[in-house]
Coordinates of C-alpha atoms and ligand atoms in Angstrom, one line a residue:
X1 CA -8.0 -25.1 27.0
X2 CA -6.9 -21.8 28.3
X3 CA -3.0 -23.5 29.2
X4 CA -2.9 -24.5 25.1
X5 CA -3.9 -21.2 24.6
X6 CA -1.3 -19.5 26.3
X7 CA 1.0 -22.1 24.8
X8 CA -0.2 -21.3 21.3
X9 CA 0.3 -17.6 22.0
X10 CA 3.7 -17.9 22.9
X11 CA 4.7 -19.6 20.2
X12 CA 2.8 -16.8 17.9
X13 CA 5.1 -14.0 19.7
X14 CA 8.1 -15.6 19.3
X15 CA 7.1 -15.5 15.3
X16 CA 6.2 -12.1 15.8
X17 CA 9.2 -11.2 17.4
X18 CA 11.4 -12.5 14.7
X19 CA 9.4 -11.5 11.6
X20 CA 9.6 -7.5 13.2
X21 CA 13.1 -8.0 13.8
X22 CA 13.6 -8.6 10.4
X23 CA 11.4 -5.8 9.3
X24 CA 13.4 -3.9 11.4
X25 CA 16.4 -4.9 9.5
X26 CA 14.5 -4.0 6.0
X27 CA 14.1 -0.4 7.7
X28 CA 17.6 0.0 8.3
X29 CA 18.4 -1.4 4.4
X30 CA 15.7 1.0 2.8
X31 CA 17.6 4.1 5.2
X32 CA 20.7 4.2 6.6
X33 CA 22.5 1.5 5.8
X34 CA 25.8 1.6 3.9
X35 CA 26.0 -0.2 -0.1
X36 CA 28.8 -2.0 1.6
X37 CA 26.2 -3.7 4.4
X38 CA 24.0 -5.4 1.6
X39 CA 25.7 -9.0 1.5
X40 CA 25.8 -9.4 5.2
X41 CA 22.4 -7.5 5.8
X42 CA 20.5 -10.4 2.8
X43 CA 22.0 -13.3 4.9
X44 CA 20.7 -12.0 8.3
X45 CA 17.4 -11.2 6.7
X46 CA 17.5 -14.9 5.1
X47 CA 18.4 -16.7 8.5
X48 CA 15.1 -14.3 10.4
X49 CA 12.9 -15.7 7.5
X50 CA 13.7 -19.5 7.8
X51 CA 13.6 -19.0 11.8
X52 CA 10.5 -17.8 11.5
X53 CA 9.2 -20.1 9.2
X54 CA 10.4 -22.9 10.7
X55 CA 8.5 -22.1 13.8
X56 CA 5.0 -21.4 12.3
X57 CA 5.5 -24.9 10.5
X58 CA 6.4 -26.5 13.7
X59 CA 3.4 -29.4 13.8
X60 CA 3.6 -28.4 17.8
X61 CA 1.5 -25.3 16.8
X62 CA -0.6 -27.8 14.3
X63 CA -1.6 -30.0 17.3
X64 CA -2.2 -26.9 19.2
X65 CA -4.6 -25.6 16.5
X66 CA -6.0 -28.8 16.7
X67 CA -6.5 -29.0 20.1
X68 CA -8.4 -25.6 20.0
X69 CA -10.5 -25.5 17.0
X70 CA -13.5 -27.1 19.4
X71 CA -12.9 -24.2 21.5
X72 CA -12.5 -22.1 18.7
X73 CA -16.4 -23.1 17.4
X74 CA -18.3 -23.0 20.9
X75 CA -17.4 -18.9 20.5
X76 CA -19.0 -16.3 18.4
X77 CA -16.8 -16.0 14.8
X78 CA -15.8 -12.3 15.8
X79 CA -14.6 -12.8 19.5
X80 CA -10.7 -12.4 19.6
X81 CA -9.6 -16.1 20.3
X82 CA -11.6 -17.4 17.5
X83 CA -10.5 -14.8 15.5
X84 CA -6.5 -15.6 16.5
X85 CA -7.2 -19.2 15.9
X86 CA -8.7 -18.9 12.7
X87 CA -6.4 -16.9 11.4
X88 CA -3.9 -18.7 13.1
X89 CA -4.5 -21.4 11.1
X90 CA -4.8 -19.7 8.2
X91 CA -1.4 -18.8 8.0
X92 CA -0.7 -22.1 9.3
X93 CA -1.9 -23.7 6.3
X94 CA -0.4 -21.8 4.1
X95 CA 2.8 -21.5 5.6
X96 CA 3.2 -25.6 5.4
X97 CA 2.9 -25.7 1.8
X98 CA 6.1 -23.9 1.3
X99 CA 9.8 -25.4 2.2
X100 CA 12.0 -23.5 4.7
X101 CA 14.5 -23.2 2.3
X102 CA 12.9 -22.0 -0.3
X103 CA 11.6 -19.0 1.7
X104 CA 15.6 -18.4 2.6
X105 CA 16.5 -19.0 -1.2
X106 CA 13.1 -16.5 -1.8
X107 CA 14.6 -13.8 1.0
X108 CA 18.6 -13.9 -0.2
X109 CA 17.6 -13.6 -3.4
X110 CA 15.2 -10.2 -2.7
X111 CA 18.2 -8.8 -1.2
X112 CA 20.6 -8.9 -3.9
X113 CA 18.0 -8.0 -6.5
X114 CA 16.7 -4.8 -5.1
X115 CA 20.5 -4.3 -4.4
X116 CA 21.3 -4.4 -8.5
X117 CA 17.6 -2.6 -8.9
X118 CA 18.9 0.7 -6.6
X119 CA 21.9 0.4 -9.4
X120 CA 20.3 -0.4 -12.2
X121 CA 17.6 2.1 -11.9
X122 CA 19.4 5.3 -12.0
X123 CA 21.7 3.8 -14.5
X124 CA 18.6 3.6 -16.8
X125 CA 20.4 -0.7 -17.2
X126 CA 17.9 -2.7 -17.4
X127 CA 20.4 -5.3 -18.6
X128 CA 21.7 -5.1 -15.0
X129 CA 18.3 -6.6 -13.8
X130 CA 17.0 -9.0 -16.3
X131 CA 18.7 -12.2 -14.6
X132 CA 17.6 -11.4 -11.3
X133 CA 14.4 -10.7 -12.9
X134 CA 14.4 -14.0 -14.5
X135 CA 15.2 -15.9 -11.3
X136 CA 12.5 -13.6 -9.2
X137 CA 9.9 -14.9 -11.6
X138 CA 11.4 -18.9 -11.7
X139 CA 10.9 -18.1 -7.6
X140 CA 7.5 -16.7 -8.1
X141 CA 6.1 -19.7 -10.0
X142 CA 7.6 -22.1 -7.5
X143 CA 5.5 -20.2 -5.0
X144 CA 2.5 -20.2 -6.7
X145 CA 2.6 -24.2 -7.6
X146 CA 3.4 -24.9 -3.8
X147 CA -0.6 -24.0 -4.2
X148 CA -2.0 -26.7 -6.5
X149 CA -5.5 -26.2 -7.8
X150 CA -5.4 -22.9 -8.7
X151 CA -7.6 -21.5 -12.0
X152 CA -4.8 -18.9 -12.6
X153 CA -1.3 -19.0 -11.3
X154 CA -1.2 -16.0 -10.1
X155 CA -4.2 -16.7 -7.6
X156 CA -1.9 -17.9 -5.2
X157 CA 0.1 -15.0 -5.4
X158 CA -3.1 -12.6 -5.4
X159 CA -4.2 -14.4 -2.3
X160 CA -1.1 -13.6 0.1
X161 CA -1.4 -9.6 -0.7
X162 CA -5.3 -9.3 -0.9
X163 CA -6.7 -12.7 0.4
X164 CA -10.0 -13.8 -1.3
X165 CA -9.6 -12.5 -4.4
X166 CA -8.6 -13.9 -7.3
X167 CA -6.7 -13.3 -10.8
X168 CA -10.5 -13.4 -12.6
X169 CA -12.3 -11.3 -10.2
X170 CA -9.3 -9.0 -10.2
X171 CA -9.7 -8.5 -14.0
X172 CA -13.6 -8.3 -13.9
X173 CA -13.6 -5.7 -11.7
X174 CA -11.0 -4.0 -13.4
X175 CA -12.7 -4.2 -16.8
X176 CA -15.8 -2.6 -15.1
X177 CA -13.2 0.0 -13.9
X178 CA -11.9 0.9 -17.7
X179 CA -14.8 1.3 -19.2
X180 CA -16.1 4.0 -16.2
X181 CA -13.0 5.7 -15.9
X182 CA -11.5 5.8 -19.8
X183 CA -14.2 8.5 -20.5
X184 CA -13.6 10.4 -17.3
X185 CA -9.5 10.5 -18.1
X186 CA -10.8 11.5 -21.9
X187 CA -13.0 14.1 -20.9
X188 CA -10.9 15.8 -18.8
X189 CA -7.2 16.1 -20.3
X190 CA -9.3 17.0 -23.8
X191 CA -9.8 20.4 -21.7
X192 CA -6.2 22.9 -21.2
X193 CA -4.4 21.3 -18.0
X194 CA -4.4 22.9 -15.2
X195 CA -1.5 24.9 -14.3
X196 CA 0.8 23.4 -11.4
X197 CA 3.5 25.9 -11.7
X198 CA 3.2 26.8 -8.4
X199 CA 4.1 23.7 -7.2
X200 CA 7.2 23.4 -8.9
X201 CA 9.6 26.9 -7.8
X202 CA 12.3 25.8 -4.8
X203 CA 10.7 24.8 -1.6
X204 CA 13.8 24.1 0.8
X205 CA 14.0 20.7 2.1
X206 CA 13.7 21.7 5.9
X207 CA 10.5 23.3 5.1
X208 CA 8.5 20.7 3.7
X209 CA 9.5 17.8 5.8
X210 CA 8.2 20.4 9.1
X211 CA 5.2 21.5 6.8
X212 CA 4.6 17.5 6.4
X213 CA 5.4 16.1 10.0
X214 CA 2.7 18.8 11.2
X215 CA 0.0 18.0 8.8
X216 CA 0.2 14.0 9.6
X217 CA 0.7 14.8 13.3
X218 CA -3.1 17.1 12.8
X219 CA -4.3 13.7 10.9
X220 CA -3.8 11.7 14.0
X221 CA -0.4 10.1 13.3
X222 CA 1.2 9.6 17.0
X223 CA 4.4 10.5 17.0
X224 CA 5.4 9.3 20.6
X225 CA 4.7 5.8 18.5
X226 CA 6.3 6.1 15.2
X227 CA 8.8 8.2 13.5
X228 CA 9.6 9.4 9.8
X229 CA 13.2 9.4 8.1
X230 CA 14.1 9.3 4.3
X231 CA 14.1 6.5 2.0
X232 CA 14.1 6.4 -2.2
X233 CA 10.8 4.9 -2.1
X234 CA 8.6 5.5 0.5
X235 CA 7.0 2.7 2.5
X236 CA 5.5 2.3 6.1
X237 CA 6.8 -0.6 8.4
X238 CA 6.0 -1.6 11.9
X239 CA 7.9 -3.1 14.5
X240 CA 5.2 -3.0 17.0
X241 CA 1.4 -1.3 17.7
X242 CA 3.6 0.9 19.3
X243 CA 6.2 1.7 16.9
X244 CA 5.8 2.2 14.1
X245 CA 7.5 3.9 10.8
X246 CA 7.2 6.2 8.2
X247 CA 9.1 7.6 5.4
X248 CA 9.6 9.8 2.8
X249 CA 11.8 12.0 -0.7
X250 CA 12.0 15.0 -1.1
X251 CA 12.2 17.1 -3.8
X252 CA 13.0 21.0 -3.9
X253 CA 11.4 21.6 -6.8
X254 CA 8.0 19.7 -6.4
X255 CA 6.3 20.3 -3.3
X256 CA 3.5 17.5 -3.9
X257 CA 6.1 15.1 -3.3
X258 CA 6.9 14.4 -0.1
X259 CA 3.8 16.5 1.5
X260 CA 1.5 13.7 -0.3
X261 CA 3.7 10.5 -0.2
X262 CA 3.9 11.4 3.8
X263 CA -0.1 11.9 4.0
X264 CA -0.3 8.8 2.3
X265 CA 2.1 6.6 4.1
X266 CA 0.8 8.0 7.6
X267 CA -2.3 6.8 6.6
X268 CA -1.0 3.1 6.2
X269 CA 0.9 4.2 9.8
X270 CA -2.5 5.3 11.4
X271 CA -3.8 2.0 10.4
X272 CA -1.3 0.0 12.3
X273 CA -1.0 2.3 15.2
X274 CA -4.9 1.7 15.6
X275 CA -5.1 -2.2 15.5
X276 CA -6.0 -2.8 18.9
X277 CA -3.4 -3.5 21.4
X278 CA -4.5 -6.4 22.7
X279 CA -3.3 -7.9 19.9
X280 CA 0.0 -7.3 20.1
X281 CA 2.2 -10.1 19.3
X282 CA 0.2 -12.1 17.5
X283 CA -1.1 -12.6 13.4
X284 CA -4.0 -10.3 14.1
X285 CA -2.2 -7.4 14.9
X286 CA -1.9 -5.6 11.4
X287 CA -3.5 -4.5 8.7
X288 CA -5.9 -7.1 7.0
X289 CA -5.0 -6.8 2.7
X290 CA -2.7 -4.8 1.0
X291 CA -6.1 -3.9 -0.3
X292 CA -7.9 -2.4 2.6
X293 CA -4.6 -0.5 3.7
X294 CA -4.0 1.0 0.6
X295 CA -7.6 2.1 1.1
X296 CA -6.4 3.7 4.3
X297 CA -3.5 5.9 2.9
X298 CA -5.6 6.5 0.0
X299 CA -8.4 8.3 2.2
X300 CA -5.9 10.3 4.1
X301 CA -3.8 11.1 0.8
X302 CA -6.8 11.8 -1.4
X303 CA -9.8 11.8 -0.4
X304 CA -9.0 14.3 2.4
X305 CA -5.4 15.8 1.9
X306 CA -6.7 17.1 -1.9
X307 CA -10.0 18.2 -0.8
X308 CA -10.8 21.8 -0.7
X309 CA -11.6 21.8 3.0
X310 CA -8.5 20.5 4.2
X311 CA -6.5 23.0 2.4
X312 CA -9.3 25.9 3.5
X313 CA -7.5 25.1 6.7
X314 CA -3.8 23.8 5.9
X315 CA -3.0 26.3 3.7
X316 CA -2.5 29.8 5.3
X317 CA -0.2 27.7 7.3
X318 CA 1.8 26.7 4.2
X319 CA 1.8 30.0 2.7
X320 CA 3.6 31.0 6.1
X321 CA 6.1 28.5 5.7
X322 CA 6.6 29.3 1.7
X323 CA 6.2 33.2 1.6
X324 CA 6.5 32.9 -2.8
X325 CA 3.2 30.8 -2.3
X326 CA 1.9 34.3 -0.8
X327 CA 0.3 35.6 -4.3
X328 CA -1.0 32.2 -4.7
X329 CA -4.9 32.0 -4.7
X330 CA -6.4 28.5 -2.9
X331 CA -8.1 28.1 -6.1
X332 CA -5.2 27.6 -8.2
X333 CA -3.3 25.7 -5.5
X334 CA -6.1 23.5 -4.9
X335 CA -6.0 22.5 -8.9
X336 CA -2.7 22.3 -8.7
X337 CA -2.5 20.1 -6.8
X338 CA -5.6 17.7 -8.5
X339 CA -3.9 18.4 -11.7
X340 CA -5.1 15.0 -13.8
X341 CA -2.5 14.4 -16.9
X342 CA -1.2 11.2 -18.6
X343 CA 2.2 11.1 -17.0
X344 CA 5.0 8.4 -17.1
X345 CA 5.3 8.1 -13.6
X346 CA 3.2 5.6 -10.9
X347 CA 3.7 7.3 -7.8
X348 CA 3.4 10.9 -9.1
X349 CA 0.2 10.1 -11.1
X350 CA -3.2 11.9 -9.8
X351 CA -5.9 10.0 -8.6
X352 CA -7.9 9.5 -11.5
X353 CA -5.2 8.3 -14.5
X354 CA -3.1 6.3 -11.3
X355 CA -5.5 2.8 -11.9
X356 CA -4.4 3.1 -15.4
X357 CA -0.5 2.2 -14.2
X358 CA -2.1 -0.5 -12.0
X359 CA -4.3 -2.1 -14.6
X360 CA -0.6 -2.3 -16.7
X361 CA 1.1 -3.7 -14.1
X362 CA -1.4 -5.9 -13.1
X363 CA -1.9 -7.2 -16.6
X364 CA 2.0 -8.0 -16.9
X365 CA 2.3 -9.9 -13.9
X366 CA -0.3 -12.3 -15.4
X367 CA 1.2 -12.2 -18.8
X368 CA 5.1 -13.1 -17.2
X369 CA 3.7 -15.5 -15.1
X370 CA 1.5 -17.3 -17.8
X371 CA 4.3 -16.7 -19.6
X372 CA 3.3 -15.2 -22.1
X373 CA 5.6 -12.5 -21.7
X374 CA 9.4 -12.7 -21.5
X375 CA 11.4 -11.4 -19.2
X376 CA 13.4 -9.9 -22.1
X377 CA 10.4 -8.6 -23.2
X378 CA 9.3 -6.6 -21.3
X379 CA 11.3 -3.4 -21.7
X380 CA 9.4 -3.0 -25.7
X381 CA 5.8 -4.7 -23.9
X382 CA 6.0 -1.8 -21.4
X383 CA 6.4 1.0 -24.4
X384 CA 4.0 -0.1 -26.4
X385 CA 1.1 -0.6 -23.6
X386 CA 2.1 2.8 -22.2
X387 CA 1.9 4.1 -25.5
X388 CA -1.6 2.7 -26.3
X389 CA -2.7 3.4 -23.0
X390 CA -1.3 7.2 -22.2
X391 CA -0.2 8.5 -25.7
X392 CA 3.3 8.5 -24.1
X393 CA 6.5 7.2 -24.5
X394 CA 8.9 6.9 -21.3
X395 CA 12.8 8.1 -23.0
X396 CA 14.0 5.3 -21.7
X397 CA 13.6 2.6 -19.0
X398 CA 14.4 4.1 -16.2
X399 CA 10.8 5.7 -16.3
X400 CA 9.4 2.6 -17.9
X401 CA 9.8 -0.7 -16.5
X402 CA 12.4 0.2 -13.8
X403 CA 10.3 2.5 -11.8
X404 CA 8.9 0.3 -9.0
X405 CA 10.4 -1.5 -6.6
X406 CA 8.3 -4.1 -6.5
X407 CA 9.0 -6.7 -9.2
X408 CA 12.8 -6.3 -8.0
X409 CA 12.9 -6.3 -4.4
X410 CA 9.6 -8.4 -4.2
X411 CA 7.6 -11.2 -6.4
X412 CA 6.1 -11.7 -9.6
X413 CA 2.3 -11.6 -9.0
X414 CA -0.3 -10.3 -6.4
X415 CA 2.0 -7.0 -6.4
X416 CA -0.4 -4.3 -7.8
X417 CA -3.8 -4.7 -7.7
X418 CA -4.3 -4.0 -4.0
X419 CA -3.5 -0.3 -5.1
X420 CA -6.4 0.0 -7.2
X421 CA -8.9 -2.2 -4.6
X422 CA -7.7 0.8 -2.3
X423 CA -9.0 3.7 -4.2
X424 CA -12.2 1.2 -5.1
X425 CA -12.6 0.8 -0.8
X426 CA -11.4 4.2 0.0
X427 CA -14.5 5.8 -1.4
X428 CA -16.5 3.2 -0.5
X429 CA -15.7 3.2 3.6
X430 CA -15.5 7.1 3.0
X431 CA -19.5 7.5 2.2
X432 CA -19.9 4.8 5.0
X433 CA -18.1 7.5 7.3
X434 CA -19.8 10.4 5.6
X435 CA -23.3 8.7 6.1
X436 CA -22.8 8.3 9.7
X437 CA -21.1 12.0 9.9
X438 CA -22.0 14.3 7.4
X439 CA -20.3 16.2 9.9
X440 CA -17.0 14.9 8.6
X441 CA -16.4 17.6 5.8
X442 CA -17.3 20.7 7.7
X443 CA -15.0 19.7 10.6
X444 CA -12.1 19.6 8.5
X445 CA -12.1 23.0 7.3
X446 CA -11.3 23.7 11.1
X447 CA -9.0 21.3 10.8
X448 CA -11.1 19.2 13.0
X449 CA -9.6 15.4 11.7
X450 CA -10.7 13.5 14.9
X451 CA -14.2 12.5 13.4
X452 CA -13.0 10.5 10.6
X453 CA -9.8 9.2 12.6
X454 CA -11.8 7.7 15.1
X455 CA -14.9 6.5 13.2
X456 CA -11.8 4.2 10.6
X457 CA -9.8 3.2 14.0
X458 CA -13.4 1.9 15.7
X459 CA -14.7 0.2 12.2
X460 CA -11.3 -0.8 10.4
X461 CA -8.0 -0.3 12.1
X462 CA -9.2 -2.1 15.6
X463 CA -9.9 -4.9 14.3
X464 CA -6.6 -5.6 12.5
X465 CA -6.6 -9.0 10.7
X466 CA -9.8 -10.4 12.5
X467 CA -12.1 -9.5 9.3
X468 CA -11.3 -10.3 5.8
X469 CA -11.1 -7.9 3.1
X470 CA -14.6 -8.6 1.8
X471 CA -15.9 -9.5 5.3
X472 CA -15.1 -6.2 6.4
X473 CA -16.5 -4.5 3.2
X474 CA -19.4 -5.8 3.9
X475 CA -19.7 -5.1 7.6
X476 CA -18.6 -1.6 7.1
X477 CA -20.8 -0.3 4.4
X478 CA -23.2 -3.3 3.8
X479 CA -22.0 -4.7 -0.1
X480 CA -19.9 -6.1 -1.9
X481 CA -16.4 -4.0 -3.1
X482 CA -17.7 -2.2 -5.8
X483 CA -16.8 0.5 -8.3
X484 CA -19.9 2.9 -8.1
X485 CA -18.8 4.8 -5.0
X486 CA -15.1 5.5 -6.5
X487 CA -16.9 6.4 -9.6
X488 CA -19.4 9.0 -8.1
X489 CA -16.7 10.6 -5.9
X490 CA -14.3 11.3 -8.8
X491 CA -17.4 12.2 -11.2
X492 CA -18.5 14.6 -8.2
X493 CA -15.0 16.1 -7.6
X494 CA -14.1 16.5 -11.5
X495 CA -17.2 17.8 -13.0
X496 CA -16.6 20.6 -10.4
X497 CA -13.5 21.2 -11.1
X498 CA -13.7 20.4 -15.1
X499 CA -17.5 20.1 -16.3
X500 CA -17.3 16.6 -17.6
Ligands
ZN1 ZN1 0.5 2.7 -0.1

């Protein structure tokens, strides 16, 4: 047993090795390289994909997971080689439903669409996009009816982002959602907004990435194991436990910007750089659903980085690096900076209108996939939701439907809603942490982080894939995912802040 073992883990590094080379690769595309590299950079990309996939298909590793799953039962469900197998085979299965060369086809064509998107977008030309569109969402349905047996097509899709849930428990959930947070989002931008013009004088570039580096460093992002550069739309990506990267924007005349979107993607960073190293190499080192690791940068971003204790402590500091903050009380920084308004924009929205954007998104993906909802459509679709949902009008569609990356460097389906199970799990793992530590909040205002770092890396980031989403909700904090505990924390926070 032990030999196939070793065999089978062998095989699962060499799949490792040539999936983080290619994410490697993506790095390099979303950084530094040159327009000019694009063509080239799509086929090697391509070739990584269909090597890789072509080895997890191998039926070599399908006899092996054969040959183990006896071994596999005669061992409690969380020890590690059960867990590798399991999962293992997991991806195993799925993997085998799709063709090798439709995951290159899938990969070339990412490539040259988030090419025309980093085009199109500033260009406000959506025309530019709509056939690669088209063709992503052909691609997509492909993908999902490599699945037969689905109730909803985009289950499929749902399933490889946040596995275990599906299109109709997505929307239940989400309906539960709207109908909680609708009167929150009324109550409060009924009442004057607050006033964020602090926020928005010069803060030079050099400043706020420093500022940034040494708040995440504080949070317990490891430095001597990841790094951060700049990107147009940040994202976290790992090459290793031990490497791993994040990035950022900056923008002189917001300072919210890239001192948030850095919290936040160190916080998906911390989560990788705490899987436990044993597991290295194989499918259980990462993070386990988009879901739970949006959770993660979510906690870090929110939950902590806008609380009034962390900036009790981070703030004198920032005032030191931007004298013009000097006449700047804490009290109108800190509602600055948890200014809710109905805004046009995803990633700049504040934490209690952002599941609106989700809920939209999420709602198109079923609609394009169902199709219900043309590709051509969708510029008009996306004014007239925004409008019925916001009371706002994007100018044009560079602030509409051209926003996110996602749909054009990515798939059609399973995209979204893991941003909105995050800020559901956030809250709900963060009054796990705060039962166990009621500590936690206290700490921070001596900018004491350690607490809450260690009690997420010893329940959530150890155990990388091991646990499913909803097996590790409910190991964690005992339920089901649930809305309540989002609900109380925002309820708590806002009625402070605005009486609602
Ligand atoms: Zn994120």
């Amino acid at each position: 047993m032990e030999q196939k073992l070793q065999e089978l883990k062998q095989r699962l590094q060499e799949i490792y090795d040539l999936d983080h080379i290619g994410m490697l690769l993506g790095w390099d595309q979303s950084t530094y390289m040159p327009p000019g590299g694009a063509a080239a950079r799509g086929r090697q990309m391509a070739m990584l994909a269909q090597m890789s996939q072509e080895k997890i298909i191998d039926p070599a590793v399908g006899k092996l997971l054969d040959d183990l799953q006896k071994y596999a039962e005669s061992l409690p469900y969380d020890s590690d080689d059960a867990s590798l197998i399991r999962v293992t085979r997991r991806d195993y299965e799925r993997a085998t439903k799709v063709p090798p060369e439709f995951v290159a086809r899938l990969s070339a064509h990412q490539a040259a669409s988030y090419q025309a998107w980093t085009q199109a977008r500033p260009a406000d030309d959506f025309a530019k996009v709509r056939p690669h569109l088209e063709k992503t969402l052909e691609l997509s349905r492909e993908f999902a009816n490599y699945f037969p047996g689905y109730a909803h097509i985009a289950d499929p899709l749902i399933d490889m982002a946040d596995y275990g849930m599906k299109a109709a428990s997505v929307r239940a959930l989400f309906a539960q959602l709207r109908e909680n947070l609708v009167p929150i989002v009324q109550a409060i931008t009924s009442q004057p907004a607050a006033d964020d013009a602090c926020l928005k004088q010069t803060f030079p570039e050099e400043g706020q990435i420093a500022f940034s580096c040494q708040v995440v460093k504080r949070l317990g992002f490891d430095y001597e194991r990841g790094r951060d550069d700049k990107t147009h739309h940040p994202f976290t990506t790992s090459f290793s436990v031990n490497d791993v990267r994040i990035t950022t924007r900056v923008q002189e005349n917001d300072l919210g910007d890239c001192l948030f979107s850095m919290i936040h993607e160190a916080g998906h960073a911390m989560y990788e750089q705490g899987v436990n190293p044993a597991y290295e190499g194989t499918p259980l080192a990462s993070g386990t659903s988009a879901g739970v690791h949006e959770s993660q940068s979510r906690t870090w971003e929110n939950l902590v980085g806008r609380s009034r204790g962390f900036w009790e402590y981070f703030y004198p500091d920032l005032q030191k690096t931007f004298p013009h903050l000097k006449n700047v009380s804490l009290e109108t920084f800190y509602r600055a900076i948890n200014k809710v308004q109905r805004s046009l924009i995803r990633t700049d929205a504040d934490e209690v209108t952002y599941n609106l954007h989700v809920m939209l998104r999420f709602d198109f993906e079923l609609q394009m996939l169902e199709g219900t909802l043309a590709v051509k459509d969708l510029p008009a679709a996306w004014h007239e939701r925004f409008e019925a949902d916001f009371g706002l009008r994007a100018p044009d569609d560079k602030d509409g439907c051209l926003q996110d990356v996602h749909w054009f460097g990515g798939i059609v389906g399973g995209m979204f809603q893991g941003y909105t199970l995050g800020n559901l799990l956030g809250a709900q793992f963060y009054a796990a942490a705060l039962e166990a530590h009621p500590e936690i909040p206290a700490e921070m205002k001596q900018g004491k982080f350690d607490r809450l770092h260690t009690w997420l890396k010893e329940n959530i980031y150890t155990h990388g894939r091991k646990y499913t989403a909803p097996e590790l909700v409910k190991r964690v904090t005992g339920s089901e995912i649930a809305i309540q505990p989002y609900i109380a924390y925002l309820r708590a926070k806002y009625d402070e802040l605005y009486k609602i």
